[in-house]
Amino acid sequence: MKRKNRRYSREFKIEAVRLTESDDQPVADVARELGIHPNNLYKWRAQFAAEGEEAFPGKGNLSSEDEVLLPHDA
């Protein structure tokens, strides 16, 4: 079965990275809580560390239907 590529908003990625910085939880635990693969979160952390607020420019066409929300946003 082919996996569907999920798209995450820029805000989701930034907030996910910030959760790993502010919590004492391991990255794997934060990823599990958010329903994402830990490798995605490690990649996002590296990109954010390298590019800061310029990270995750995206294509600018993510609809609200495609966006994955953080648990506290639901």
PDB file of C-alpha atoms in Angstrom:
ATOM      1  CA  MET A   1       0.000   0.000   0.000  1.00  0.00           C
ATOM      2  CA  LYS A   2       1.375   3.387  -0.978  1.00  0.00           C
ATOM      3  CA  ARG A   3       1.760   5.954   1.804  1.00  0.00           C
ATOM      4  CA  LYS A   4       0.178   9.334   1.311  1.00  0.00           C
ATOM      5  CA  ASN A   5       2.618  12.178   1.735  1.00  0.00           C
ATOM      6  CA  ARG A   6       1.318  14.443   4.454  1.00  0.00           C
ATOM      7  CA  ARG A   7       1.900  18.156   4.303  1.00  0.00           C
ATOM      8  CA  TYR A   8       2.567  20.231   7.363  1.00  0.00           C
ATOM      9  CA  SER A   9       2.176  23.959   7.635  1.00  0.00           C
ATOM     10  CA  ARG A  10       5.134  26.166   8.418  1.00  0.00           C
ATOM     11  CA  GLU A  11       3.528  27.038  11.753  1.00  0.00           C
ATOM     12  CA  PHE A  12       3.126  23.358  12.642  1.00  0.00           C
ATOM     13  CA  LYS A  13       6.802  22.674  11.952  1.00  0.00           C
ATOM     14  CA  ILE A  14       8.013  25.678  13.933  1.00  0.00           C
ATOM     15  CA  GLU A  15       5.782  24.853  16.889  1.00  0.00           C
ATOM     16  CA  ALA A  16       6.879  21.201  16.787  1.00  0.00           C
ATOM     17  CA  VAL A  17      10.530  22.275  16.864  1.00  0.00           C
ATOM     18  CA  ARG A  18       9.858  24.664  19.736  1.00  0.00           C
ATOM     19  CA  LEU A  19       8.163  21.883  21.707  1.00  0.00           C
ATOM     20  CA  THR A  20      11.378  19.867  21.508  1.00  0.00           C
ATOM     21  CA  GLU A  21      13.367  22.833  22.776  1.00  0.00           C
ATOM     22  CA  SER A  22      11.092  23.737  25.669  1.00  0.00           C
ATOM     23  CA  ASP A  23      10.189  20.286  26.976  1.00  0.00           C
ATOM     24  CA  ASP A  24      12.395  17.828  28.763  1.00  0.00           C
ATOM     25  CA  GLN A  25      10.843  15.081  26.675  1.00  0.00           C
ATOM     26  CA  PRO A  26      12.875  13.179  24.109  1.00  0.00           C
ATOM     27  CA  VAL A  27      12.265  14.126  20.484  1.00  0.00           C
ATOM     28  CA  ALA A  28      10.769  10.698  19.830  1.00  0.00           C
ATOM     29  CA  ASP A  29       8.119  11.290  22.508  1.00  0.00           C
ATOM     30  CA  VAL A  30       7.182  14.699  21.103  1.00  0.00           C
ATOM     31  CA  ALA A  31       6.968  13.211  17.601  1.00  0.00           C
ATOM     32  CA  ARG A  32       4.727  10.401  18.845  1.00  0.00           C
ATOM     33  CA  GLU A  33       2.407  12.887  20.553  1.00  0.00           C
ATOM     34  CA  LEU A  34       2.165  14.908  17.342  1.00  0.00           C
ATOM     35  CA  GLY A  35       1.627  11.834  15.174  1.00  0.00           C
ATOM     36  CA  ILE A  36       4.716  12.373  13.054  1.00  0.00           C
ATOM     37  CA  HIS A  37       7.809  10.302  12.386  1.00  0.00           C
ATOM     38  CA  PRO A  38      10.771  11.264  14.589  1.00  0.00           C
ATOM     39  CA  ASN A  39      12.998  11.594  11.518  1.00  0.00           C
ATOM     40  CA  ASN A  40      10.779  14.427  10.268  1.00  0.00           C
ATOM     41  CA  LEU A  41      11.180  16.243  13.548  1.00  0.00           C
ATOM     42  CA  TYR A  42      14.955  15.796  13.589  1.00  0.00           C
ATOM     43  CA  LYS A  43      15.104  17.111  10.006  1.00  0.00           C
ATOM     44  CA  TRP A  44      12.933  20.112  10.898  1.00  0.00           C
ATOM     45  CA  ARG A  45      15.108  20.878  13.928  1.00  0.00           C
ATOM     46  CA  ALA A  46      18.258  20.860  11.787  1.00  0.00           C
ATOM     47  CA  GLN A  47      16.650  23.055   9.152  1.00  0.00           C
ATOM     48  CA  PHE A  48      15.371  25.503  11.764  1.00  0.00           C
ATOM     49  CA  ALA A  49      18.790  25.618  13.449  1.00  0.00           C
ATOM     50  CA  ALA A  50      20.453  26.393  10.113  1.00  0.00           C
ATOM     51  CA  GLU A  51      17.906  28.842   8.712  1.00  0.00           C
ATOM     52  CA  GLY A  52      16.073  30.241  11.720  1.00  0.00           C
ATOM     53  CA  GLU A  53      12.868  32.117  10.941  1.00  0.00           C
ATOM     54  CA  GLU A  54      13.564  31.719   7.211  1.00  0.00           C
ATOM     55  CA  ALA A  55      13.099  27.933   7.474  1.00  0.00           C
ATOM     56  CA  PHE A  56      10.169  26.154   5.856  1.00  0.00           C
ATOM     57  CA  PRO A  57       9.259  28.648   3.137  1.00  0.00           C
ATOM     58  CA  GLY A  58       6.896  26.128   1.505  1.00  0.00           C
ATOM     59  CA  LYS A  59       5.018  26.677  -1.695  1.00  0.00           C
ATOM     60  CA  GLY A  60       2.402  28.912  -0.161  1.00  0.00           C
ATOM     61  CA  ASN A  61      -0.474  26.770  -1.363  1.00  0.00           C
ATOM     62  CA  LEU A  62      -1.349  24.671   1.671  1.00  0.00           C
ATOM     63  CA  SER A  63      -5.082  24.744   2.158  1.00  0.00           C
ATOM     64  CA  SER A  64      -6.669  24.576   5.576  1.00  0.00           C
ATOM     65  CA  GLU A  65      -7.986  21.125   4.641  1.00  0.00           C
ATOM     66  CA  ASP A  66      -4.440  19.827   4.108  1.00  0.00           C
ATOM     67  CA  GLU A  67      -2.980  21.389   7.237  1.00  0.00           C
ATOM     68  CA  VAL A  68      -2.192  19.163  10.185  1.00  0.00           C
ATOM     69  CA  LEU A  69      -2.974  20.869  13.476  1.00  0.00           C
ATOM     70  CA  LEU A  70      -1.143  20.541  16.753  1.00  0.00           C
ATOM     71  CA  PRO A  71      -3.165  18.816  19.486  1.00  0.00           C
ATOM     72  CA  HIS A  72      -3.840  22.090  21.342  1.00  0.00           C
ATOM     73  CA  ASP A  73      -5.208  23.660  18.121  1.00  0.00           C
ATOM     74  CA  ALA A  74      -7.873  21.004  17.589  1.00  0.00           C
TER      75      ALA A  74
END
